[in-house]
Each structure stands twice: as C-alpha cells, then as structure tokens.
PDB file of C-alpha atoms and ligand atoms in Angstrom:
ATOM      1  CA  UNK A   2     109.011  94.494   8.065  1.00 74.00           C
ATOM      2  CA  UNK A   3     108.411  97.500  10.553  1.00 91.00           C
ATOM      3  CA  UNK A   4     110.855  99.890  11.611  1.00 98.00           C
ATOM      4  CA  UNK A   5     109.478 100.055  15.170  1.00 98.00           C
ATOM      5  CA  UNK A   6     108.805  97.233  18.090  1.00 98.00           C
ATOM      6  CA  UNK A   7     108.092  98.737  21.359  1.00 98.00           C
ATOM      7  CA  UNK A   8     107.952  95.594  23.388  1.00 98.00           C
ATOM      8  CA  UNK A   9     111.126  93.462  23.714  1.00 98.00           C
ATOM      9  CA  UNK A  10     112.337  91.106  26.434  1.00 98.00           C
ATOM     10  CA  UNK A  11     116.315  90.145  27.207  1.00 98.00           C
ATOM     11  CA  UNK A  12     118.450  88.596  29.564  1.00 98.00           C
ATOM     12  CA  UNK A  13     117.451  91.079  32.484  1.00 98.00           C
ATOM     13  CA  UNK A  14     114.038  89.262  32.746  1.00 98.00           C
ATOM     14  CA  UNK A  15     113.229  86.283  30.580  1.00 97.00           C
ATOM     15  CA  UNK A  16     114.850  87.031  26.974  1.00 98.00           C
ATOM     16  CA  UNK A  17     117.251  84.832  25.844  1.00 97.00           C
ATOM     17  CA  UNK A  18     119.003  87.292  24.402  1.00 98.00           C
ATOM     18  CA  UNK A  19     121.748  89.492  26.265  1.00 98.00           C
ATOM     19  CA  UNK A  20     121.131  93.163  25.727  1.00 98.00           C
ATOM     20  CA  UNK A  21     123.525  93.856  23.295  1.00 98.00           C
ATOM     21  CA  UNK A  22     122.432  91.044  21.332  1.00 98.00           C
ATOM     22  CA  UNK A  23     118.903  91.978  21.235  1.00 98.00           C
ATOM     23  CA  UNK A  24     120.238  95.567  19.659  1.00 98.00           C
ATOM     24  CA  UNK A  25     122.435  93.631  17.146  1.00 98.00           C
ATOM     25  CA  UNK A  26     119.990  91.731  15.933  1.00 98.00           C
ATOM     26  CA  UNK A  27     117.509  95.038  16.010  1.00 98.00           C
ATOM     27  CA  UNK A  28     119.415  97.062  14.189  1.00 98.00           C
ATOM     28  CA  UNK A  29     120.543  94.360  11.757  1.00 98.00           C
ATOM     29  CA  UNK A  30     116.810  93.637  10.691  1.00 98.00           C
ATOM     30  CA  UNK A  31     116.321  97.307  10.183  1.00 98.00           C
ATOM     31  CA  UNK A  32     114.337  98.882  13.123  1.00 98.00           C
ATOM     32  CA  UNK A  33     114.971 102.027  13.991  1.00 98.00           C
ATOM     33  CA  UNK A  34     113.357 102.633  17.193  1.00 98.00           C
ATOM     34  CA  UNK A  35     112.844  99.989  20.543  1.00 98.00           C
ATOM     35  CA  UNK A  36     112.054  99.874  23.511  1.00 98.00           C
ATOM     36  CA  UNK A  37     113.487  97.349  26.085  1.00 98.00           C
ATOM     37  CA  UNK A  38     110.384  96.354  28.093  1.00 98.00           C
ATOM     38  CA  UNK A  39     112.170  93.306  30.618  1.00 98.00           C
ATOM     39  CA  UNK A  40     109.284  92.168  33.632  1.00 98.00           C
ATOM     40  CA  UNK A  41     109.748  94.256  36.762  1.00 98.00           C
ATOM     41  CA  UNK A  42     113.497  95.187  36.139  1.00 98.00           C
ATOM     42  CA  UNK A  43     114.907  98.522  34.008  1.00 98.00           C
ATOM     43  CA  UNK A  44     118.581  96.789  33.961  1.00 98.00           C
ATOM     44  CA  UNK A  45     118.421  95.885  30.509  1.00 98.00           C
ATOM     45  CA  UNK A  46     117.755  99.606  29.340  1.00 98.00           C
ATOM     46  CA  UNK A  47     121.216 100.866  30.006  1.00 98.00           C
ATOM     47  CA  UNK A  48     123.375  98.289  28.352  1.00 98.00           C
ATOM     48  CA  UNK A  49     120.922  98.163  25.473  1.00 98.00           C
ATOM     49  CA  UNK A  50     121.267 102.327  24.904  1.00 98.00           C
ATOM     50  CA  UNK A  51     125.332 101.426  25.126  1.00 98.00           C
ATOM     51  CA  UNK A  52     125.515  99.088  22.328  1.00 98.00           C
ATOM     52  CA  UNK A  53     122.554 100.497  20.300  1.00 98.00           C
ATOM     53  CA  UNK A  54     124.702 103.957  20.530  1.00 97.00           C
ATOM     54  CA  UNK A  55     127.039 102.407  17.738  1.00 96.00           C
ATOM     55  CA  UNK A  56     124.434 102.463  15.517  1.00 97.00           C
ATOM     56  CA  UNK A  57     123.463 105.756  13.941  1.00 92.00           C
ATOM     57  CA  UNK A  58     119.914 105.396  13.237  1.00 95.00           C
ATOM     58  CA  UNK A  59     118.417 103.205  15.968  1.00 98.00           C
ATOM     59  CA  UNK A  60     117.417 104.170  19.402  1.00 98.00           C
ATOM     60  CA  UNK A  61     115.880 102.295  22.600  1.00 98.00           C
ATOM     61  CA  UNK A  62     113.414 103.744  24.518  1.00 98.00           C
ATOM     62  CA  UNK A  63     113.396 102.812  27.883  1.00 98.00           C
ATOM     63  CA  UNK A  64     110.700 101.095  29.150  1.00 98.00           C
ATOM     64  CA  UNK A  65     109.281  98.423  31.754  1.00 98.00           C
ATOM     65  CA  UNK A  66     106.415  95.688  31.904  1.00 98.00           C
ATOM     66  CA  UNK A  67     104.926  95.104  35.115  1.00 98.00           C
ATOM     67  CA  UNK A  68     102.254  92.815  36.243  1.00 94.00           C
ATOM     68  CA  UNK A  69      98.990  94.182  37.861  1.00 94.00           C
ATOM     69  CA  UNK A  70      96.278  92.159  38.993  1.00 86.00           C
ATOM     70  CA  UNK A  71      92.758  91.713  38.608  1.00 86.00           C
ATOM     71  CA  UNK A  72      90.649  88.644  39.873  1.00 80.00           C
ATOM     72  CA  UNK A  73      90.031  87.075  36.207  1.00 74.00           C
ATOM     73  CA  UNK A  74      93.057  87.578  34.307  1.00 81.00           C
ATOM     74  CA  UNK A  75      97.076  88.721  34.114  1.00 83.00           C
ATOM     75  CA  UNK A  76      97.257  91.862  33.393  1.00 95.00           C
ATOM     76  CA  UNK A  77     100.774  93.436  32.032  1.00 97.00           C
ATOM     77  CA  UNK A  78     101.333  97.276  31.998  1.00 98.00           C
ATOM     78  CA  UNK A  79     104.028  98.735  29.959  1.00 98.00           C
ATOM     79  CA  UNK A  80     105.951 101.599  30.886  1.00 98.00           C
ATOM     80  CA  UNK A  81     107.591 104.163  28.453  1.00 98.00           C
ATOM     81  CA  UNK A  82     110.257 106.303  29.816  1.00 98.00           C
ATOM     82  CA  UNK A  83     110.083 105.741  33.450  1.00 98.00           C
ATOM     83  CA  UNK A  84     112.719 107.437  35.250  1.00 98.00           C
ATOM     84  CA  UNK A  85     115.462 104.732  35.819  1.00 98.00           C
ATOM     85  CA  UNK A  86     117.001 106.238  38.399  1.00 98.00           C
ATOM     86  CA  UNK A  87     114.186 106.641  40.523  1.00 98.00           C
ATOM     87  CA  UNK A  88     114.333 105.076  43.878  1.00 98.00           C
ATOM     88  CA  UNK A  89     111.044 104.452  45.276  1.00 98.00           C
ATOM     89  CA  UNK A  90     110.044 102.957  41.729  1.00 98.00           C
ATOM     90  CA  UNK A  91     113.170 100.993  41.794  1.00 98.00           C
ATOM     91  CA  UNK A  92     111.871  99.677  45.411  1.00 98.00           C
ATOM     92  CA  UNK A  93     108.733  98.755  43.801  1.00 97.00           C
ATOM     93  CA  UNK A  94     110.429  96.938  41.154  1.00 97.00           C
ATOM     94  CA  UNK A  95     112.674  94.812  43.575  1.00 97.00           C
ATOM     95  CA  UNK A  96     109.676  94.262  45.647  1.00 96.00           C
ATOM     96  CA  UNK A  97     108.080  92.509  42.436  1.00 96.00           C
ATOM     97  CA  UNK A  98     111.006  90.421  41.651  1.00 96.00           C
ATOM     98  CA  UNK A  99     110.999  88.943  45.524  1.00 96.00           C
ATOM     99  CA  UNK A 100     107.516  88.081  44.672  1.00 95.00           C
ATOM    100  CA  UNK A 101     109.053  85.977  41.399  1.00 96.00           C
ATOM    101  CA  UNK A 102     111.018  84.720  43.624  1.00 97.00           C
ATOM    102  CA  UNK A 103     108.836  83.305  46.266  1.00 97.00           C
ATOM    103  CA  UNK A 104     106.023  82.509  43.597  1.00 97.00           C
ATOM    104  CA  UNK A 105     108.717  80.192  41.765  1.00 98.00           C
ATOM    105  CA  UNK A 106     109.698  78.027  44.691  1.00 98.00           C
ATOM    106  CA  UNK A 107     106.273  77.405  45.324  1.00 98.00           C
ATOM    107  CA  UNK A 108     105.689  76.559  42.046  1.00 98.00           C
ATOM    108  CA  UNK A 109     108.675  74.255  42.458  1.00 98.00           C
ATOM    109  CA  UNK A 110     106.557  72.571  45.274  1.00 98.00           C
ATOM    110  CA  UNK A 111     103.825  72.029  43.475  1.00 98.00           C
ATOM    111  CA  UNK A 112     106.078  70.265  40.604  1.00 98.00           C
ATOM    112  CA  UNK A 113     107.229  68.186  43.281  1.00 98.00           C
ATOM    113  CA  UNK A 114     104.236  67.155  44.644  1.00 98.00           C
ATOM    114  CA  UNK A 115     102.819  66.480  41.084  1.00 98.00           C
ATOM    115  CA  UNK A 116     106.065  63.781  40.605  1.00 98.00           C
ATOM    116  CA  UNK A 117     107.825  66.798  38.782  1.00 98.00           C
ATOM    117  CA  UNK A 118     110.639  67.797  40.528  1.00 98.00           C
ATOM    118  CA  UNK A 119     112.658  70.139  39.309  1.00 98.00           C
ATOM    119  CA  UNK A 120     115.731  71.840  41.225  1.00 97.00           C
ATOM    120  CA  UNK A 121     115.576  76.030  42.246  1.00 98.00           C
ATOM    121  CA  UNK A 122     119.637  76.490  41.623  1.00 98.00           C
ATOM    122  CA  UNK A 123     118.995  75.436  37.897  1.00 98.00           C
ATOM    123  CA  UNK A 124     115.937  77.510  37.795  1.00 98.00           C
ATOM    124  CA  UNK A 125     118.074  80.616  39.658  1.00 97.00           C
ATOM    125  CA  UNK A 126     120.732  79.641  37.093  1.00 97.00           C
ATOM    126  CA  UNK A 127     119.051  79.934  33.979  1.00 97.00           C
ATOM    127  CA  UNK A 128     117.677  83.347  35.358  1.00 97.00           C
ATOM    128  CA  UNK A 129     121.064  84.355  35.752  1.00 96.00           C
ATOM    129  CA  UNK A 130     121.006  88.071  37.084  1.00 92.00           C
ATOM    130  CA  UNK A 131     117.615  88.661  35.771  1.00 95.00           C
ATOM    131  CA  UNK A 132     114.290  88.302  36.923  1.00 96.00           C
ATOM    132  CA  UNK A 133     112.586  85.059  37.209  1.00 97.00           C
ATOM    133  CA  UNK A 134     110.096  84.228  35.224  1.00 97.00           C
ATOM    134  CA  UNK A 135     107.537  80.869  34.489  1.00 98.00           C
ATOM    135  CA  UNK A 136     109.543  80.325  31.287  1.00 98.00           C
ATOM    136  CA  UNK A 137     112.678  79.736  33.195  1.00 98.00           C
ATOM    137  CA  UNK A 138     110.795  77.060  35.262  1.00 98.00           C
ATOM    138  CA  UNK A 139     109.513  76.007  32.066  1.00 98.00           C
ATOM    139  CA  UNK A 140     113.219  75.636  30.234  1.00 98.00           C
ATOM    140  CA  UNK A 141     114.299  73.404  33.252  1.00 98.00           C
ATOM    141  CA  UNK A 142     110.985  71.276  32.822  1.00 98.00           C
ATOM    142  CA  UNK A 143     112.328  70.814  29.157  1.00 98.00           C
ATOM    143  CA  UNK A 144     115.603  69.878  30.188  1.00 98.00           C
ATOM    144  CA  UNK A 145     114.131  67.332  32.910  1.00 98.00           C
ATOM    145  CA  UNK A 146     112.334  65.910  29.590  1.00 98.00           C
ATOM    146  CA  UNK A 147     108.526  66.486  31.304  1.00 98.00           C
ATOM    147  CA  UNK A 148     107.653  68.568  28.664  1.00 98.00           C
ATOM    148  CA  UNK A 149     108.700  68.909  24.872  1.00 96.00           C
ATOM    149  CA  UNK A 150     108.781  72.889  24.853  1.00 95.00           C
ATOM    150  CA  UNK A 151     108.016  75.558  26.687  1.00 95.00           C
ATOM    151  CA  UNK A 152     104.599  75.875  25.465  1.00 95.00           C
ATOM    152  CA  UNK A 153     103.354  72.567  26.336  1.00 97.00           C
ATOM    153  CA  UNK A 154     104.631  73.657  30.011  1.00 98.00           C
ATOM    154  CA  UNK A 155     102.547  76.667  30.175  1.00 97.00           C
ATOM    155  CA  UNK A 156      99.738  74.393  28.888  1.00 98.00           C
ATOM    156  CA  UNK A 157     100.135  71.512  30.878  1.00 98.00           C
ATOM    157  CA  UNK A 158     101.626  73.178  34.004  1.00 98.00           C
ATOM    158  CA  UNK A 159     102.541  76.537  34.641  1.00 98.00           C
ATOM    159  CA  UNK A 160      99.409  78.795  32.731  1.00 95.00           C
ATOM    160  CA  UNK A 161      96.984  80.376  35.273  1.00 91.00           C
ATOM    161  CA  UNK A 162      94.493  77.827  36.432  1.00 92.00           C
ATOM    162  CA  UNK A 163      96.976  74.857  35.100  1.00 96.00           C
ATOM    163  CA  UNK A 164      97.411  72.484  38.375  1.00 98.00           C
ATOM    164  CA  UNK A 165     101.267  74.554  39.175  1.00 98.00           C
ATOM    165  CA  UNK A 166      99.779  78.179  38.751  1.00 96.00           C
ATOM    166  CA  UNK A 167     100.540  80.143  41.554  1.00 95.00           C
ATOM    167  CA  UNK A 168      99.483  83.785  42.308  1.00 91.00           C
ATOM    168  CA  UNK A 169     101.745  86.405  43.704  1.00 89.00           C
ATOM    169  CA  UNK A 170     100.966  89.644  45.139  1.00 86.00           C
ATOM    170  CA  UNK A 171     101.186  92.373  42.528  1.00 88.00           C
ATOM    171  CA  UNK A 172      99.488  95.646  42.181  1.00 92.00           C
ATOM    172  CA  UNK A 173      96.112  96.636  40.948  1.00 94.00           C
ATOM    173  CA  UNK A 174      95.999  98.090  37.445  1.00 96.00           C
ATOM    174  CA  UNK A 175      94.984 101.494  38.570  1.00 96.00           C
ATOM    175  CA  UNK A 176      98.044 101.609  41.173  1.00 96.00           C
ATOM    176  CA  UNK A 177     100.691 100.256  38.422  1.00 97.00           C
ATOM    177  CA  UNK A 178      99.527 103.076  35.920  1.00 98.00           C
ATOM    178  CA  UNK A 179      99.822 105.655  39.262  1.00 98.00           C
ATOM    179  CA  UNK A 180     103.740 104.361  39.867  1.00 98.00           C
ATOM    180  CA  UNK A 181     104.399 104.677  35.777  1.00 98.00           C
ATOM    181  CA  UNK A 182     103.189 108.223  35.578  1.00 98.00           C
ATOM    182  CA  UNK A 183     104.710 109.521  39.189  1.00 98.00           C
ATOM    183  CA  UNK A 184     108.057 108.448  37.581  1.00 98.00           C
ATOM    184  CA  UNK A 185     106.941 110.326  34.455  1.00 96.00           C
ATOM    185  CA  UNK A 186     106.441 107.599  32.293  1.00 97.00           C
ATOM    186  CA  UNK A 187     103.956 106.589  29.741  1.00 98.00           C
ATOM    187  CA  UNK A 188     101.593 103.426  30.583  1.00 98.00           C
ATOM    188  CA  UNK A 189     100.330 101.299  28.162  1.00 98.00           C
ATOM    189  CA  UNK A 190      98.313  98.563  28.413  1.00 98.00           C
ATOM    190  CA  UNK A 191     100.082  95.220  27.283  1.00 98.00           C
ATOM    191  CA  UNK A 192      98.770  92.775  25.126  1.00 97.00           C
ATOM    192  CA  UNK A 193      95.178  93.370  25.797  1.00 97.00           C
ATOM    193  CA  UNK A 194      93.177  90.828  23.937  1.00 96.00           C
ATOM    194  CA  UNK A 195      93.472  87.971  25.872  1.00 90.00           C
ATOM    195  CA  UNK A 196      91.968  90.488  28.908  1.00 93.00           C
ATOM    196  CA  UNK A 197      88.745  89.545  29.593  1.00 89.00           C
ATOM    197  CA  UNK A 198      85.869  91.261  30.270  1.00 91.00           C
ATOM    198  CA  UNK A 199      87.889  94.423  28.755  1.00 95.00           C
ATOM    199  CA  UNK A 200      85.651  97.081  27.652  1.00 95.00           C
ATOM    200  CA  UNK A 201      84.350  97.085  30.965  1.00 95.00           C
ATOM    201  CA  UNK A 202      87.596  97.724  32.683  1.00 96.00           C
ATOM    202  CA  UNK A 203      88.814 100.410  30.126  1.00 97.00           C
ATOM    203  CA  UNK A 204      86.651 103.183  31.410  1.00 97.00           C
ATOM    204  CA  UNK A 205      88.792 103.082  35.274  1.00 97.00           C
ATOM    205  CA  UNK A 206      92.099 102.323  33.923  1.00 98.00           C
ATOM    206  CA  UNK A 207      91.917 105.611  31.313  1.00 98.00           C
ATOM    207  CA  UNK A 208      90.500 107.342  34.741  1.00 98.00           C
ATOM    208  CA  UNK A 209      93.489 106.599  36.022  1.00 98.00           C
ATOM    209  CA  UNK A 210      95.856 107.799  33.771  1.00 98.00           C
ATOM    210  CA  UNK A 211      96.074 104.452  31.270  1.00 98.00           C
ATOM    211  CA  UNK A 212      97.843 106.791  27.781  1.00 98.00           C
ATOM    212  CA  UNK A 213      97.822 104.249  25.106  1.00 98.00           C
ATOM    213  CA  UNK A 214      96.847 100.098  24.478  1.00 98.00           C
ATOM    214  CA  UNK A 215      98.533  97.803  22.381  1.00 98.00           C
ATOM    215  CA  UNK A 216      96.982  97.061  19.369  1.00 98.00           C
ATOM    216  CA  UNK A 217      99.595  95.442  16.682  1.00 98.00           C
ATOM    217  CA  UNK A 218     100.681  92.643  18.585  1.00 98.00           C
ATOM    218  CA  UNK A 219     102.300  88.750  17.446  1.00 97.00           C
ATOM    219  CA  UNK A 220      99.132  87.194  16.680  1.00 95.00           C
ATOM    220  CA  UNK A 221      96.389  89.651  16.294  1.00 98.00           C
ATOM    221  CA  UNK A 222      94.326  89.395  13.568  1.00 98.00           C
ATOM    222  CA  UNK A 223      92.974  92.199  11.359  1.00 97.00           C
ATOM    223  CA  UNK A 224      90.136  91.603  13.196  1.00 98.00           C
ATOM    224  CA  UNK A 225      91.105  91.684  16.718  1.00 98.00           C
ATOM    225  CA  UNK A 226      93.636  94.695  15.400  1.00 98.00           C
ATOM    226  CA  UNK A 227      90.316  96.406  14.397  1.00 98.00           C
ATOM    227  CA  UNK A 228      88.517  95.857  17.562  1.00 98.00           C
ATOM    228  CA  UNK A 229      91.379  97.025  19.663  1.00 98.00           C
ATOM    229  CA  UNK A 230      92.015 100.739  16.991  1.00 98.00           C
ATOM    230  CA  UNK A 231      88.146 100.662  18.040  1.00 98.00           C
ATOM    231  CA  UNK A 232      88.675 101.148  21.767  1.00 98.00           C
ATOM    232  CA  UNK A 233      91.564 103.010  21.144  1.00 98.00           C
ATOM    233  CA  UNK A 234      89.849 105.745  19.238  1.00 98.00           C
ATOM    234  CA  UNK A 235      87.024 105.647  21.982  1.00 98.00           C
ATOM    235  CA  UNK A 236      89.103 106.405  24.965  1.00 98.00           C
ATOM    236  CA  UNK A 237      91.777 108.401  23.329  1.00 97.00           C
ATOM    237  CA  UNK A 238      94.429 105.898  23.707  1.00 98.00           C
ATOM    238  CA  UNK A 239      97.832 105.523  21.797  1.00 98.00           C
ATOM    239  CA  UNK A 240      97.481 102.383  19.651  1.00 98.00           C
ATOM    240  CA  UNK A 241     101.395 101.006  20.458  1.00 98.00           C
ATOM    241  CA  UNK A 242     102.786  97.430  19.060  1.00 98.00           C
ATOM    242  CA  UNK A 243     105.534  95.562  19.298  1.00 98.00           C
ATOM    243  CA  UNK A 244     105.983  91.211  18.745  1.00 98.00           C
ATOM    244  CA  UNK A 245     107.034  90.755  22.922  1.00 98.00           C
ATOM    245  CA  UNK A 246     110.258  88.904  21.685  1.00 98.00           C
ATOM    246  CA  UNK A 247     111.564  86.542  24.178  1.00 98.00           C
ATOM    247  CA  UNK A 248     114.354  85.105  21.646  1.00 97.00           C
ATOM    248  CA  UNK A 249     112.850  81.443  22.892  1.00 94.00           C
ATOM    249  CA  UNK A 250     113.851  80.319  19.338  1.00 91.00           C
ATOM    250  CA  UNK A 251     110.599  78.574  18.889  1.00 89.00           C
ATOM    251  CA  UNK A 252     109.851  78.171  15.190  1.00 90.00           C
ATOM    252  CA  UNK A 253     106.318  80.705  15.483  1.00 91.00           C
ATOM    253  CA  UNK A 254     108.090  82.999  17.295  1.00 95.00           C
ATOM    254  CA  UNK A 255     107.411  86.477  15.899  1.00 97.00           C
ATOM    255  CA  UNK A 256     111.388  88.233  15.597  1.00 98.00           C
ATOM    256  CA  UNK A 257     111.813  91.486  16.136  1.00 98.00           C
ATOM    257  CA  UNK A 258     109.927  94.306  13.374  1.00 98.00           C
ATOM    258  CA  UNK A 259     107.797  91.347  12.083  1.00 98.00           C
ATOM    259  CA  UNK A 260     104.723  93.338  13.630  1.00 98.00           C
ATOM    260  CA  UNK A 261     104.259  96.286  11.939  1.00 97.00           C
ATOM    261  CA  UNK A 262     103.604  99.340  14.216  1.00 98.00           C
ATOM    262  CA  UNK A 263     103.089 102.553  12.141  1.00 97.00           C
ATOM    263  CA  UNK A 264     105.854 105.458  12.917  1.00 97.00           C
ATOM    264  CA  UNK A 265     103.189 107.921  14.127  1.00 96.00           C
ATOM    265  CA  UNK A 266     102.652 105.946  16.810  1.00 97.00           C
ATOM    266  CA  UNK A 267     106.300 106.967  18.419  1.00 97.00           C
ATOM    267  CA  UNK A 268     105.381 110.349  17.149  1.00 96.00           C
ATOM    268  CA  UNK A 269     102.360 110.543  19.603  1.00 96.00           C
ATOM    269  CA  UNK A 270     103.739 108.395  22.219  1.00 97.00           C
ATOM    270  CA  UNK A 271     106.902 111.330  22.345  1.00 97.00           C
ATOM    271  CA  UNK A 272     104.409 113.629  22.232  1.00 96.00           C
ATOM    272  CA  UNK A 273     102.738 112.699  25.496  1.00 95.00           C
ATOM    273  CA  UNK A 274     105.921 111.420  27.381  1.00 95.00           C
ATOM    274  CA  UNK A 275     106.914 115.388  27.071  1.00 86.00           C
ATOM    275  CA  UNK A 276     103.228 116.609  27.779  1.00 77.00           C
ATOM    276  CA  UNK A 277     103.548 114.561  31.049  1.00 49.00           C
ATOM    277  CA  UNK A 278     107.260 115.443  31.930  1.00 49.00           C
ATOM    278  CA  UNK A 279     106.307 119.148  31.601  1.00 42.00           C
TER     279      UNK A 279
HETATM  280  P1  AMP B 320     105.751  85.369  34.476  1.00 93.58           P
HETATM  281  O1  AMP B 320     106.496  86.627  34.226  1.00 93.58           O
HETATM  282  O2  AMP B 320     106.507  84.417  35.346  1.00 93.58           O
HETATM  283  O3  AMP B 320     104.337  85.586  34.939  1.00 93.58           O
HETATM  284  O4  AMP B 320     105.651  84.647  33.063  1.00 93.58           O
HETATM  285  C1  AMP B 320     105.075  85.375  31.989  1.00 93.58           C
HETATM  286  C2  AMP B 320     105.826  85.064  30.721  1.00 93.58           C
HETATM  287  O5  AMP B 320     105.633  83.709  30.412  1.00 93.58           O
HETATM  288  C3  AMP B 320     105.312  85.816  29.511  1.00 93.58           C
HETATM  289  O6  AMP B 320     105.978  87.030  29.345  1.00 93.58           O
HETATM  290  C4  AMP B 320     105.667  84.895  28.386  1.00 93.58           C
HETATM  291  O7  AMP B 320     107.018  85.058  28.045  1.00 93.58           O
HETATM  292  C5  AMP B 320     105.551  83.534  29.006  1.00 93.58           C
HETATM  293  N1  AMP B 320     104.284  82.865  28.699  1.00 93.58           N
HETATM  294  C6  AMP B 320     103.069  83.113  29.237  1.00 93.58           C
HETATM  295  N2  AMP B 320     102.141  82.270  28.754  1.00 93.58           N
HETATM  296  C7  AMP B 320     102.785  81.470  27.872  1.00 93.58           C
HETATM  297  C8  AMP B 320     102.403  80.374  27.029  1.00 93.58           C
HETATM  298  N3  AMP B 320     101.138  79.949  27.003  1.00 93.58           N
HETATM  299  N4  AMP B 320     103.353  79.798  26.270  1.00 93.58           N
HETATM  300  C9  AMP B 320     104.625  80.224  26.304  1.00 93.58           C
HETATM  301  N5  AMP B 320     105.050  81.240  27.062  1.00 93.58           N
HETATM  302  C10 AMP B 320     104.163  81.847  27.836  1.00 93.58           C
HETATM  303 ZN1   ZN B 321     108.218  87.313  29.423  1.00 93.58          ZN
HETATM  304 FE1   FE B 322     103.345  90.361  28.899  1.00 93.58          FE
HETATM  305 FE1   FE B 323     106.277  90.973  27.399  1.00 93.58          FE
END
C-alpha cells in the first residue's frame, strides 16, 4: 500500500464517489497525499481540500485531466496545481464539458440507430452536476440490460473505433500543456502506455513544456513500468502514478494507494510547481 495516488476521479466528472467520500476513504486506507484529477472540471478540488482538512496528515493537491487530441489515439493530460480560480482556464474547461455534452447525444443517436436506445435525462441524471462522461452512457446501457458492465460497453460500444465512438473537438497536446502551465500548473502526461506511436511524440510534447509522465499506473507491468522510468529519465520527466479510481466498484478495480508511487515523486513534482510559479 502507497501513501500517495495522484490521479483520482469523483462525482464532479465520472467518480462514483462524492468528494468527501473519496477523502474518507483516502485517508482511511492510509494515503497521505492526493490529488483530485476529475475530466475537464476543478469542482471537486475544493470540497475535497474541505473534508480532507479534518484529517491531519493528508492533503489534496489540486489537479485536472483534460483530453487532447491526436489523430491515432486519446490522449489525457493531467494538471497539477492549476490555478482554480482562473477565468480564461475555467472558460476552457466549460468549453470542454459542452463538447461532452454534444458528443454524448450523438452518441445517444448512434445507440438509437443501432436498436439501443437509451434516454439523455437518465444519462444527464446519473452525471448529476458533473461532467459527462462515456461511463455514464455506459451505466444507463447497464441499466437498459444491453450490456452486463461497463466494460463490455466500452468494448462493444462506446471505445474509440467501436460502432458508437464519437469524436469531439478537444485541443492538441502541445496547446493543453500551454493552458496547464499559463495557469501555473504542472502537466503530466496521463496514462501513457496505451499511446501509440509514443516515443515519437515525446520529443514535441517535452518542447512544449510536458514536466513529468505517468509511470506507476493500475495495470502496468514491471515491464511496461520500466519502459516508461526509461523515457522518463531520457527527457527529464517526473515519473508520477496514481490507480485513476473511478469508484465503479468493479471487482479489478485498483482502490485508492494500491499503486505504489514513491514519495520523491511529490518531492520533485513540488519542486517544479514552485520553479514554475516563481
Ligand atoms: P470520456 O471522458 O467520456 O472520454 O470517457 C473516458 C473514461 O471512460 C475514462 O476515464 C474511463 O473512466 C472510462 N473508460 C475508458 N475506456 C474504458 C474501458 N475500456 N472500460 C471501462 N472504462 C473505460
Ligand atoms: Zn474517467
Ligand atoms: Fe484518463
Ligand atoms: Fe483519469
């Protein structure tokens, strides 16, 4: 069990869990440092800081995912300490979530049209207040009985280049890691195994400003883990981790600390958020 997971979803996006949940349950398996990283919204970060403030020794770093595009793959882009109360980023983020928006009703259609209809005020309704997201389309497919869990959705469905994908507009790569860092935060790539053609992307992303990838991750082998410290040490990135906890509840979901990410790692990570605010 680690004592650090810096990537963590909640109700603001598509956690299950409410903020203050999310903390409880943190700080009752032990970590001792977070960070609330909810798809294209910061309104998780607040109420997480609240409740986590009851407990002496853990604290929640504040922190975003966002997704950039490239033509071959989903990219996500994790940012440390962005300035919550900045407005143009805010802007940015809202513009995002109208894109979830519109990209779920059309996925909606193209459920209908495949006999799979499934209704957008459920949908909004399992969102609640957060930011939609393919795994509350999925949920609803569950409940409709289509599927038997979210996975098989993504697999059958919903996964890019399943027959329901759709794309929405989103940023390139070099332009998210530009918005992190003008709103002095720290951008890290997300999950970056499944990114193909990698090594050749690495090289304009770190020209850009790209600070750290992550490299202990739910599912990464020693050797993939190896591969990734490899690239890390090349380009002088921060080798972050966390287990991406949606609280789904699905029996191989990794909980939060099962992933260990080694304590120097928040150690270099504050080191460069201060660099960069300076
Ligand atoms: P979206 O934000 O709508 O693009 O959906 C991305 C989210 O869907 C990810 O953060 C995961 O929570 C979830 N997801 C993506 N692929 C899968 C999959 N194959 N199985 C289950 N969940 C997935
Ligand atoms: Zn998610
Ligand atoms: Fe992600
Ligand atoms: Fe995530």
């Amino acid at each position: 069990m680690g004592e650090v997971d810096l990537h963590l979803h909640t109700t603001a996006s598509d956690g299950r869990l409410t903020p203050p949940e999310l903390v409880r349950l943190a700080a009752g398996r032990g970590l001792k440092v977070i960070a609330i990283t909810d798809h294209d919204t910061t309104d998780g970060v607040r109420p997480a800081q609240a409740a986590a403030a009851r407990f002496a020794d853990l604290r929640v770093i504040p922190g975003v995912e966002l997704s950039v595009d490239i033509a071959e793959a989903e990219v996500h882009l994790l940012g440390y300490w962005v300035d919550l109360d900045n407005r143009e980023f805010q802007q940015l983020l809202a513009w995002s979530r109208d894109g979830r928006v519109n990209r779920a009703r059309r996925i909606l259609e193209k459920l209908a049209e495949l006999g799979l209809p499934v209704d957008w005020e459920r949908v909004r309704e399992l969102a609640g207040d957060g930011a939609v997201g393919r795994p509350h389309i999925a949920q609803a497919m569950v409940e409709k009985g289509y599927v038997s869990d979210i996975r098989e959705a993504f697999e059958l469905y919903l996964g890019r280049g399943r027959p329901a994908y759709v794309e929405r507009e989103r940023l390139t790569p070099e332009q998210g890691i530009r918005s992190v860092l003008a709103v002095g935060g720290v951008p890290v790539l997300a999950h970056p195994a499944e990114i193909e053609g990698l090594e050749g992307h690495l090289p304009g992303w770190v020209g850009a400003g790209l600070a750290g990838i992550e490299v202990y991750y739910a599912g990464y082998t020693p050797e993939v883990v190896g591969r990734l410290l490899g690239l890390a040490e090349q380009y002088g990135l921060i080798p972050t981790g966390g287990t991406d906890y949606h609280g789904f509840g699905s029996p191989d979901e990794a909980l939060p600390g099962s992933v260990d990410v080694p304590w120097e790692v928040v150690d270099r990570l504050v080191k460069r958020r201060f660099r960069l605010a300076s």
